[in-house]
Amino acid sequence: MERSRLLQCLAADYMRLRDVAGAGLTAKVPTCPLWTVGDLVRHVGLVYLHKAEVMRLGSWPDPWPPEITDDPIGLLDRGYGALTHEFSRRHDGDQATTWHAADQTVKFWIRRMAQETLIHRLDAEIAHNADPAPIPDDLAADGVDEVLELFIGYGSTQWTDDFEQPLAQAKGHVAEIRMLPSRCWQVQATPQHVLVTAIDDSVTTPPPSATVTGSPGALLRWLWARETNPTTDVHQPIEVKGDEEAIAELRTLLRAGTQ
C-alpha cells in the first residue's frame, strides 16, 4: 500500500478507537484478557510514543517506558501526535530501526502502526459490542499478508521461545488460506520454522489438510482471533473446512506469532 493510503487508514482507525473508547474505559476487552478499554488505549498510546522515539533516536529507546501521567485518551492523543510528526519528517526509505532485519525503513513503521491501530480498534468495538466500522479491502489484504509472512513465517525464525512448543508438537499439516477473490497461501509447520508459501496456478503444492476462505476483512479478523463479534460474522462469514487437527494446529501457530 502507498504511504498516503496507510496514513489515511491510520488516522481513521485512531479516531474510531478514540471515539469507541469514549463510551467507557472500564469495559473488559474479551480479545485481550485482563485488559480494560483504558488499558488498551494506554497500550496503543505507548506503542505510538515508542515508535516515535525509535525514529527520533535511530535506535531502541532504553530505558522504556517513561513515567506516564496522562490519562489514557490524553496519552493516545499525545502518542499519535508524536508518531505522525516523526512520519512527516521522513521519507519512506529513510533508515529506521525495526524488528524485521530485511526492512529497516520508516515505511515499515507506517504499515505496522496502521495495522496495529486497526486490530486494537476492533478490540474496542468488541469490548463495547459496537457495530464494527468497515475494514477497507486494501488495508485488510495488506494485513493478511503481514500476519502470514511476517508474524508467522518470519516470526517463527526470530521468536524461537514463542514457537518452540507449537513447532515441537506440530504434525506438519498443510493449511491453505484463501483470500477472496484470488490470493492464496499455504502454511506448514516444520521442526525449524513455519513455512509460508504464496501460491498461484503456476506453483505445484501439496494438497491442504484444511482451508480457511473469506474476504480480506473477515480473514484478517479470523487470523487475529477478532471474529467474536456476531454482527461481523453475519456480514462477512469465514468458511473453515477440513481436518480439525490441522485447523487447531494453525490456530496455535497464529497465537504464537500474534500474542
PDB file of N, CA and C in Angstrom, residues 6-99:
ATOM      1  N   LEU A   6      -1.909   4.379   3.679  1.00  0.00           N
ATOM      2  CA  LEU A   6      -1.699   3.830   5.014  1.00  0.00           C
ATOM      3  C   LEU A   6      -1.919   4.885   6.089  1.00  0.00           C
ATOM      4  N   LEU A   7      -1.429   6.091   5.856  1.00  0.00           N
ATOM      5  CA  LEU A   7      -1.616   7.164   6.833  1.00  0.00           C
ATOM      6  C   LEU A   7      -3.089   7.558   6.951  1.00  0.00           C
ATOM      7  N   GLN A   8      -3.797   7.504   5.844  1.00  0.00           N
ATOM      8  CA  GLN A   8      -5.239   7.785   5.873  1.00  0.00           C
ATOM      9  C   GLN A   8      -5.958   6.741   6.731  1.00  0.00           C
ATOM     10  N   CYS A   9      -5.613   5.485   6.542  1.00  0.00           N
ATOM     11  CA  CYS A   9      -6.238   4.413   7.326  1.00  0.00           C
ATOM     12  C   CYS A   9      -5.848   4.516   8.795  1.00  0.00           C
ATOM     13  N   LEU A  10      -4.599   4.831   9.071  1.00  0.00           N
ATOM     14  CA  LEU A  10      -4.147   5.021  10.447  1.00  0.00           C
ATOM     15  C   LEU A  10      -4.951   6.115  11.136  1.00  0.00           C
ATOM     16  N   ALA A  11      -5.148   7.235  10.453  1.00  0.00           N
ATOM     17  CA  ALA A  11      -5.901   8.345  11.039  1.00  0.00           C
ATOM     18  C   ALA A  11      -7.342   7.946  11.322  1.00  0.00           C
ATOM     19  N   ALA A  12      -7.960   7.234  10.381  1.00  0.00           N
ATOM     20  CA  ALA A  12      -9.361   6.843  10.548  1.00  0.00           C
ATOM     21  C   ALA A  12      -9.525   5.874  11.725  1.00  0.00           C
ATOM     22  N   ASP A  13      -8.619   4.912  11.855  1.00  0.00           N
ATOM     23  CA  ASP A  13      -8.755   3.929  12.925  1.00  0.00           C
ATOM     24  C   ASP A  13      -8.348   4.500  14.278  1.00  0.00           C
ATOM     25  N   TYR A  14      -7.403   5.432  14.296  1.00  0.00           N
ATOM     26  CA  TYR A  14      -7.093   6.145  15.539  1.00  0.00           C
ATOM     27  C   TYR A  14      -8.333   6.886  16.043  1.00  0.00           C
ATOM     28  N   MET A  15      -9.021   7.590  15.151  1.00  0.00           N
ATOM     29  CA  MET A  15     -10.217   8.329  15.552  1.00  0.00           C
ATOM     30  C   MET A  15     -11.334   7.385  15.963  1.00  0.00           C
ATOM     31  N   ARG A  16     -11.471   6.265  15.272  1.00  0.00           N
ATOM     32  CA  ARG A  16     -12.501   5.289  15.634  1.00  0.00           C
ATOM     33  C   ARG A  16     -12.217   4.690  17.014  1.00  0.00           C
ATOM     34  N   LEU A  17     -10.954   4.326  17.258  1.00  0.00           N
ATOM     35  CA  LEU A  17     -10.571   3.814  18.578  1.00  0.00           C
ATOM     36  C   LEU A  17     -10.880   4.845  19.650  1.00  0.00           C
ATOM     37  N   ARG A  18     -10.526   6.081  19.404  1.00  0.00           N
ATOM     38  CA  ARG A  18     -10.757   7.163  20.369  1.00  0.00           C
ATOM     39  C   ARG A  18     -12.244   7.328  20.654  1.00  0.00           C
ATOM     40  N   ASP A  19     -13.048   7.319  19.598  1.00  0.00           N
ATOM     41  CA  ASP A  19     -14.495   7.508  19.751  1.00  0.00           C
ATOM     42  C   ASP A  19     -15.130   6.358  20.531  1.00  0.00           C
ATOM     43  N   VAL A  20     -14.788   5.122  20.171  1.00  0.00           N
ATOM     44  CA  VAL A  20     -15.384   3.967  20.843  1.00  0.00           C
ATOM     45  C   VAL A  20     -14.939   3.912  22.295  1.00  0.00           C
ATOM     46  N   ALA A  21     -13.680   4.221  22.555  1.00  0.00           N
ATOM     47  CA  ALA A  21     -13.183   4.213  23.931  1.00  0.00           C
ATOM     48  C   ALA A  21     -13.912   5.237  24.789  1.00  0.00           C
ATOM     49  N   GLY A  22     -14.397   6.292  24.155  1.00  0.00           N
ATOM     50  CA  GLY A  22     -15.134   7.306  24.891  1.00  0.00           C
ATOM     51  C   GLY A  22     -16.418   6.798  25.523  1.00  0.00           C
ATOM     52  N   ALA A  23     -16.878   5.628  25.086  1.00  0.00           N
ATOM     53  CA  ALA A  23     -18.084   5.033  25.678  1.00  0.00           C
ATOM     54  C   ALA A  23     -17.807   4.446  27.056  1.00  0.00           C
ATOM     55  N   GLY A  24     -16.543   4.342  27.447  1.00  0.00           N
ATOM     56  CA  GLY A  24     -16.212   3.832  28.775  1.00  0.00           C
ATOM     57  C   GLY A  24     -14.883   3.116  28.794  1.00  0.00           C
ATOM     58  N   LEU A  25     -14.008   3.522  29.708  1.00  0.00           N
ATOM     59  CA  LEU A  25     -12.671   2.942  29.790  1.00  0.00           C
ATOM     60  C   LEU A  25     -12.596   1.728  30.703  1.00  0.00           C
ATOM     61  N   THR A  26     -13.665   1.447  31.438  1.00  0.00           N
ATOM     62  CA  THR A  26     -13.613   0.334  32.392  1.00  0.00           C
ATOM     63  C   THR A  26     -14.141  -0.974  31.810  1.00  0.00           C
ATOM     64  N   ALA A  27     -14.695  -0.936  30.602  1.00  0.00           N
ATOM     65  CA  ALA A  27     -15.221  -2.156  29.982  1.00  0.00           C
ATOM     66  C   ALA A  27     -14.100  -3.167  29.770  1.00  0.00           C
ATOM     67  N   LYS A  28     -14.403  -4.443  29.977  1.00  0.00           N
ATOM     68  CA  LYS A  28     -13.445  -5.506  29.758  1.00  0.00           C
ATOM     69  C   LYS A  28     -13.270  -5.757  28.261  1.00  0.00           C
ATOM     70  N   VAL A  29     -12.069  -6.177  27.864  1.00  0.00           N
ATOM     71  CA  VAL A  29     -11.757  -6.444  26.456  1.00  0.00           C
ATOM     72  C   VAL A  29     -11.623  -7.957  26.289  1.00  0.00           C
ATOM     73  N   PRO A  30     -12.647  -8.630  25.765  1.00  0.00           N
ATOM     74  CA  PRO A  30     -12.597 -10.100  25.673  1.00  0.00           C
ATOM     75  C   PRO A  30     -11.418 -10.631  24.870  1.00  0.00           C
ATOM     76  N   THR A  31     -10.986  -9.888  23.864  1.00  0.00           N
ATOM     77  CA  THR A  31      -9.906 -10.356  22.995  1.00  0.00           C
ATOM     78  C   THR A  31      -8.516 -10.061  23.565  1.00  0.00           C
ATOM     79  N   CYS A  32      -8.456  -9.308  24.646  1.00  0.00           N
ATOM     80  CA  CYS A  32      -7.195  -9.042  25.355  1.00  0.00           C
ATOM     81  C   CYS A  32      -7.443  -9.306  26.836  1.00  0.00           C
ATOM     82  N   PRO A  33      -7.449 -10.565  27.247  1.00  0.00           N
ATOM     83  CA  PRO A  33      -7.785 -10.919  28.633  1.00  0.00           C
ATOM     84  C   PRO A  33      -6.981 -10.107  29.648  1.00  0.00           C
ATOM     85  N   LEU A  34      -7.650  -9.708  30.710  1.00  0.00           N
ATOM     86  CA  LEU A  34      -7.112  -8.928  31.817  1.00  0.00           C
ATOM     87  C   LEU A  34      -7.012  -7.441  31.514  1.00  0.00           C
ATOM     88  N   TRP A  35      -7.334  -7.036  30.296  1.00  0.00           N
ATOM     89  CA  TRP A  35      -7.298  -5.619  29.950  1.00  0.00           C
ATOM     90  C   TRP A  35      -8.687  -5.002  30.015  1.00  0.00           C
ATOM     91  N   THR A  36      -8.725  -3.749  30.435  1.00  0.00           N
ATOM     92  CA  THR A  36      -9.904  -2.911  30.226  1.00  0.00           C
ATOM     93  C   THR A  36      -9.668  -2.072  28.966  1.00  0.00           C
ATOM     94  N   VAL A  37     -10.700  -1.356  28.546  1.00  0.00           N
ATOM     95  CA  VAL A  37     -10.526  -0.458  27.398  1.00  0.00           C
ATOM     96  C   VAL A  37      -9.473   0.600  27.721  1.00  0.00           C
ATOM     97  N   GLY A  38      -9.433   1.055  28.980  1.00  0.00           N
ATOM     98  CA  GLY A  38      -8.398   2.007  29.367  1.00  0.00           C
ATOM     99  C   GLY A  38      -7.005   1.449  29.188  1.00  0.00           C
ATOM    100  N   ASP A  39      -6.813   0.178  29.560  1.00  0.00           N
ATOM    101  CA  ASP A  39      -5.511  -0.474  29.352  1.00  0.00           C
ATOM    102  C   ASP A  39      -5.180  -0.559  27.864  1.00  0.00           C
ATOM    103  N   LEU A  40      -6.180  -0.886  27.069  1.00  0.00           N
ATOM    104  CA  LEU A  40      -5.997  -0.998  25.619  1.00  0.00           C
ATOM    105  C   LEU A  40      -5.546   0.330  25.024  1.00  0.00           C
ATOM    106  N   VAL A  41      -6.241   1.396  25.384  1.00  0.00           N
ATOM    107  CA  VAL A  41      -5.921   2.721  24.845  1.00  0.00           C
ATOM    108  C   VAL A  41      -4.529   3.163  25.313  1.00  0.00           C
ATOM    109  N   ARG A  42      -4.223   2.892  26.571  1.00  0.00           N
ATOM    110  CA  ARG A  42      -2.896   3.241  27.084  1.00  0.00           C
ATOM    111  C   ARG A  42      -1.809   2.485  26.313  1.00  0.00           C
ATOM    112  N   HIS A  43      -2.063   1.208  26.030  1.00  0.00           N
ATOM    113  CA  HIS A  43      -1.104   0.412  25.265  1.00  0.00           C
ATOM    114  C   HIS A  43      -0.837   1.039  23.901  1.00  0.00           C
ATOM    115  N   VAL A  44      -1.895   1.400  23.181  1.00  0.00           N
ATOM    116  CA  VAL A  44      -1.712   1.969  21.847  1.00  0.00           C
ATOM    117  C   VAL A  44      -0.961   3.291  21.929  1.00  0.00           C
ATOM    118  N   GLY A  45      -1.313   4.125  22.915  1.00  0.00           N
ATOM    119  CA  GLY A  45      -0.603   5.389  23.084  1.00  0.00           C
ATOM    120  C   GLY A  45       0.883   5.183  23.330  1.00  0.00           C
ATOM    121  N   LEU A  46       1.231   4.192  24.159  1.00  0.00           N
ATOM    122  CA  LEU A  46       2.638   3.901  24.436  1.00  0.00           C
ATOM    123  C   LEU A  46       3.349   3.341  23.202  1.00  0.00           C
ATOM    124  N   VAL A  47       2.656   2.512  22.433  1.00  0.00           N
ATOM    125  CA  VAL A  47       3.239   1.997  21.189  1.00  0.00           C
ATOM    126  C   VAL A  47       3.566   3.152  20.244  1.00  0.00           C
ATOM    127  N   TYR A  48       2.633   4.089  20.113  1.00  0.00           N
ATOM    128  CA  TYR A  48       2.882   5.262  19.263  1.00  0.00           C
ATOM    129  C   TYR A  48       4.120   6.025  19.745  1.00  0.00           C
ATOM    130  N   LEU A  49       4.188   6.299  21.055  1.00  0.00           N
ATOM    131  CA  LEU A  49       5.319   7.053  21.593  1.00  0.00           C
ATOM    132  C   LEU A  49       6.633   6.294  21.385  1.00  0.00           C
ATOM    133  N   HIS A  50       6.586   4.978  21.564  1.00  0.00           N
ATOM    134  CA  HIS A  50       7.794   4.167  21.394  1.00  0.00           C
ATOM    135  C   HIS A  50       8.314   4.258  19.970  1.00  0.00           C
ATOM    136  N   LYS A  51       7.434   4.131  18.992  1.00  0.00           N
ATOM    137  CA  LYS A  51       7.891   4.169  17.600  1.00  0.00           C
ATOM    138  C   LYS A  51       8.362   5.565  17.208  1.00  0.00           C
ATOM    139  N   ALA A  52       7.750   6.587  17.779  1.00  0.00           N
ATOM    140  CA  ALA A  52       8.236   7.948  17.542  1.00  0.00           C
ATOM    141  C   ALA A  52       9.660   8.101  18.085  1.00  0.00           C
ATOM    142  N   GLU A  53       9.922   7.540  19.274  1.00  0.00           N
ATOM    143  CA  GLU A  53      11.255   7.614  19.863  1.00  0.00           C
ATOM    144  C   GLU A  53      12.259   6.783  19.068  1.00  0.00           C
ATOM    145  N   VAL A  54      11.839   5.623  18.583  1.00  0.00           N
ATOM    146  CA  VAL A  54      12.725   4.799  17.753  1.00  0.00           C
ATOM    147  C   VAL A  54      13.213   5.605  16.553  1.00  0.00           C
ATOM    148  N   MET A  55      12.313   6.298  15.897  1.00  0.00           N
ATOM    149  CA  MET A  55      12.704   7.090  14.731  1.00  0.00           C
ATOM    150  C   MET A  55      13.533   8.309  15.132  1.00  0.00           C
ATOM    151  N   ARG A  56      13.163   8.954  16.218  1.00  0.00           N
ATOM    152  CA  ARG A  56      13.886  10.156  16.654  1.00  0.00           C
ATOM    153  C   ARG A  56      15.317   9.833  17.067  1.00  0.00           C
ATOM    154  N   LEU A  57      15.501   8.733  17.806  1.00  0.00           N
ATOM    155  CA  LEU A  57      16.814   8.365  18.320  1.00  0.00           C
ATOM    156  C   LEU A  57      17.652   7.582  17.319  1.00  0.00           C
ATOM    157  N   GLY A  58      16.978   6.870  16.398  1.00  0.00           N
ATOM    158  CA  GLY A  58      17.697   5.990  15.485  1.00  0.00           C
ATOM    159  C   GLY A  58      18.066   4.663  16.103  1.00  0.00           C
ATOM    160  N   SER A  59      17.432   4.324  17.234  1.00  0.00           N
ATOM    161  CA  SER A  59      17.706   3.060  17.920  1.00  0.00           C
ATOM    162  C   SER A  59      16.570   2.790  18.899  1.00  0.00           C
ATOM    163  N   TRP A  60      16.598   1.602  19.528  1.00  0.00           N
ATOM    164  CA  TRP A  60      15.581   1.286  20.527  1.00  0.00           C
ATOM    165  C   TRP A  60      15.800   2.154  21.768  1.00  0.00           C
ATOM    166  N   PRO A  61      14.763   2.825  22.253  1.00  0.00           N
ATOM    167  CA  PRO A  61      14.927   3.644  23.460  1.00  0.00           C
ATOM    168  C   PRO A  61      15.142   2.778  24.700  1.00  0.00           C
ATOM    169  N   ASP A  62      16.084   3.181  25.516  1.00  0.00           N
ATOM    170  CA  ASP A  62      16.398   2.434  26.733  1.00  0.00           C
ATOM    171  C   ASP A  62      16.883   3.441  27.781  1.00  0.00           C
ATOM    172  N   PRO A  63      16.188   3.554  28.926  1.00  0.00           N
ATOM    173  CA  PRO A  63      15.109   2.665  29.400  1.00  0.00           C
ATOM    174  C   PRO A  63      13.765   3.013  28.766  1.00  0.00           C
ATOM    175  N   TRP A  64      12.858   2.065  28.876  1.00  0.00           N
ATOM    176  CA  TRP A  64      11.492   2.233  28.389  1.00  0.00           C
ATOM    177  C   TRP A  64      10.579   1.369  29.240  1.00  0.00           C
ATOM    178  N   PRO A  65       9.352   1.835  29.559  1.00  0.00           N
ATOM    179  CA  PRO A  65       8.731   3.095  29.169  1.00  0.00           C
ATOM    180  C   PRO A  65       9.087   4.236  30.113  1.00  0.00           C
ATOM    181  N   PRO A  66       8.796   5.454  29.685  1.00  0.00           N
ATOM    182  CA  PRO A  66       8.992   6.602  30.565  1.00  0.00           C
ATOM    183  C   PRO A  66       7.871   6.665  31.595  1.00  0.00           C
ATOM    184  N   GLU A  67       8.015   7.533  32.565  1.00  0.00           N
ATOM    185  CA  GLU A  67       6.931   7.755  33.516  1.00  0.00           C
ATOM    186  C   GLU A  67       5.772   8.448  32.795  1.00  0.00           C
ATOM    187  N   ILE A  68       4.581   7.901  32.944  1.00  0.00           N
ATOM    188  CA  ILE A  68       3.403   8.417  32.244  1.00  0.00           C
ATOM    189  C   ILE A  68       2.398   8.943  33.262  1.00  0.00           C
ATOM    190  N   THR A  69       1.990  10.192  33.087  1.00  0.00           N
ATOM    191  CA  THR A  69       0.978  10.771  33.970  1.00  0.00           C
ATOM    192  C   THR A  69      -0.314  11.095  33.229  1.00  0.00           C
ATOM    193  N   ASP A  70      -0.326  10.942  31.900  1.00  0.00           N
ATOM    194  CA  ASP A  70      -1.511  11.245  31.100  1.00  0.00           C
ATOM    195  C   ASP A  70      -2.633  10.260  31.413  1.00  0.00           C
ATOM    196  N   ASP A  71      -3.872  10.704  31.271  1.00  0.00           N
ATOM    197  CA  ASP A  71      -4.989   9.764  31.234  1.00  0.00           C
ATOM    198  C   ASP A  71      -4.905   9.001  29.914  1.00  0.00           C
ATOM    199  N   PRO A  72      -5.593   7.828  29.781  1.00  0.00           N
ATOM    200  CA  PRO A  72      -5.432   7.008  28.576  1.00  0.00           C
ATOM    201  C   PRO A  72      -5.717   7.750  27.268  1.00  0.00           C
ATOM    202  N   ILE A  73      -6.808   8.514  27.206  1.00  0.00           N
ATOM    203  CA  ILE A  73      -7.125   9.230  25.964  1.00  0.00           C
ATOM    204  C   ILE A  73      -6.077  10.304  25.686  1.00  0.00           C
ATOM    205  N   GLY A  74      -5.651  11.001  26.729  1.00  0.00           N
ATOM    206  CA  GLY A  74      -4.613  12.011  26.553  1.00  0.00           C
ATOM    207  C   GLY A  74      -3.317  11.408  26.048  1.00  0.00           C
ATOM    208  N   LEU A  75      -2.970  10.230  26.574  1.00  0.00           N
ATOM    209  CA  LEU A  75      -1.759   9.548  26.124  1.00  0.00           C
ATOM    210  C   LEU A  75      -1.896   9.116  24.665  1.00  0.00           C
ATOM    211  N   LEU A  76      -3.068   8.610  24.300  1.00  0.00           N
ATOM    212  CA  LEU A  76      -3.305   8.213  22.910  1.00  0.00           C
ATOM    213  C   LEU A  76      -3.106   9.406  21.983  1.00  0.00           C
ATOM    214  N   ASP A  77      -3.678  10.543  22.353  1.00  0.00           N
ATOM    215  CA  ASP A  77      -3.565  11.737  21.519  1.00  0.00           C
ATOM    216  C   ASP A  77      -2.116  12.213  21.423  1.00  0.00           C
ATOM    217  N   ARG A  78      -1.423  12.224  22.565  1.00  0.00           N
ATOM    218  CA  ARG A  78      -0.030  12.677  22.562  1.00  0.00           C
ATOM    219  C   ARG A  78       0.840  11.731  21.739  1.00  0.00           C
ATOM    220  N   GLY A  79       0.592  10.421  21.886  1.00  0.00           N
ATOM    221  CA  GLY A  79       1.374   9.453  21.121  1.00  0.00           C
ATOM    222  C   GLY A  79       1.125   9.563  19.628  1.00  0.00           C
ATOM    223  N   TYR A  80      -0.138   9.733  19.251  1.00  0.00           N
ATOM    224  CA  TYR A  80      -0.456   9.856  17.830  1.00  0.00           C
ATOM    225  C   TYR A  80       0.189  11.110  17.242  1.00  0.00           C
ATOM    226  N   GLY A  81       0.148  12.207  17.988  1.00  0.00           N
ATOM    227  CA  GLY A  81       0.777  13.433  17.511  1.00  0.00           C
ATOM    228  C   GLY A  81       2.270  13.266  17.319  1.00  0.00           C
ATOM    229  N   ALA A  82       2.943  12.616  18.279  1.00  0.00           N
ATOM    230  CA  ALA A  82       4.393  12.404  18.169  1.00  0.00           C
ATOM    231  C   ALA A  82       4.726  11.482  16.999  1.00  0.00           C
ATOM    232  N   LEU A  83       3.931  10.423  16.849  1.00  0.00           N
ATOM    233  CA  LEU A  83       4.170   9.448  15.780  1.00  0.00           C
ATOM    234  C   LEU A  83       4.032  10.101  14.410  1.00  0.00           C
ATOM    235  N   THR A  84       2.930  10.780  14.178  1.00  0.00           N
ATOM    236  CA  THR A  84       2.697  11.372  12.858  1.00  0.00           C
ATOM    237  C   THR A  84       3.666  12.518  12.582  1.00  0.00           C
ATOM    238  N   HIS A  85       4.111  13.198  13.644  1.00  0.00           N
ATOM    239  CA  HIS A  85       5.138  14.241  13.454  1.00  0.00           C
ATOM    240  C   HIS A  85       6.423  13.614  12.924  1.00  0.00           C
ATOM    241  N   GLU A  86       6.848  12.504  13.516  1.00  0.00           N
ATOM    242  CA  GLU A  86       8.065  11.853  13.045  1.00  0.00           C
ATOM    243  C   GLU A  86       7.897  11.311  11.632  1.00  0.00           C
ATOM    244  N   PHE A  87       6.726  10.761  11.319  1.00  0.00           N
ATOM    245  CA  PHE A  87       6.480  10.311   9.948  1.00  0.00           C
ATOM    246  C   PHE A  87       6.605  11.473   8.964  1.00  0.00           C
ATOM    247  N   SER A  88       6.067  12.631   9.344  1.00  0.00           N
ATOM    248  CA  SER A  88       6.035  13.778   8.427  1.00  0.00           C
ATOM    249  C   SER A  88       7.439  14.300   8.109  1.00  0.00           C
ATOM    250  N   ARG A  89       8.409  13.998   8.965  1.00  0.00           N
ATOM    251  CA  ARG A  89       9.778  14.487   8.790  1.00  0.00           C
ATOM    252  C   ARG A  89      10.660  13.543   7.986  1.00  0.00           C
ATOM    253  N   ARG A  90      10.080  12.405   7.566  1.00  0.00           N
ATOM    254  CA  ARG A  90      10.904  11.366   6.955  1.00  0.00           C
ATOM    255  C   ARG A  90      10.265  10.814   5.680  1.00  0.00           C
ATOM    256  N   HIS A  91      11.123  10.305   4.797  1.00  0.00           N
ATOM    257  CA  HIS A  91      10.666   9.611   3.598  1.00  0.00           C
ATOM    258  C   HIS A  91      10.510   8.124   3.900  1.00  0.00           C
ATOM    259  N   ASP A  92       9.758   7.437   3.048  1.00  0.00           N
ATOM    260  CA  ASP A  92       9.505   6.008   3.249  1.00  0.00           C
ATOM    261  C   ASP A  92      10.792   5.209   3.418  1.00  0.00           C
ATOM    262  N   GLY A  93      11.789   5.493   2.590  1.00  0.00           N
ATOM    263  CA  GLY A  93      13.001   4.693   2.591  1.00  0.00           C
ATOM    264  C   GLY A  93      14.048   5.121   3.589  1.00  0.00           C
ATOM    265  N   ASP A  94      13.775   6.144   4.380  1.00  0.00           N
ATOM    266  CA  ASP A  94      14.741   6.572   5.393  1.00  0.00           C
ATOM    267  C   ASP A  94      14.972   5.463   6.414  1.00  0.00           C
ATOM    268  N   GLN A  95      16.173   5.422   6.963  1.00  0.00           N
ATOM    269  CA  GLN A  95      16.513   4.375   7.922  1.00  0.00           C
ATOM    270  C   GLN A  95      15.702   4.510   9.203  1.00  0.00           C
ATOM    271  N   ALA A  96      15.231   3.369   9.696  1.00  0.00           N
ATOM    272  CA  ALA A  96      14.562   3.309  10.996  1.00  0.00           C
ATOM    273  C   ALA A  96      14.773   1.916  11.567  1.00  0.00           C
ATOM    274  N   THR A  97      15.153   1.839  12.828  1.00  0.00           N
ATOM    275  CA  THR A  97      15.338   0.553  13.487  1.00  0.00           C
ATOM    276  C   THR A  97      14.002  -0.168  13.592  1.00  0.00           C
ATOM    277  N   THR A  98      13.955  -1.427  13.158  1.00  0.00           N
ATOM    278  CA  THR A  98      12.741  -2.235  13.246  1.00  0.00           C
ATOM    279  C   THR A  98      13.115  -3.640  13.695  1.00  0.00           C
ATOM    280  N   TRP A  99      12.087  -4.471  13.957  1.00  0.00           N
ATOM    281  CA  TRP A  99      12.369  -5.860  14.323  1.00  0.00           C
ATOM    282  C   TRP A  99      12.464  -6.791  13.111  1.00  0.00           C
TER     283      TRP A  99
END
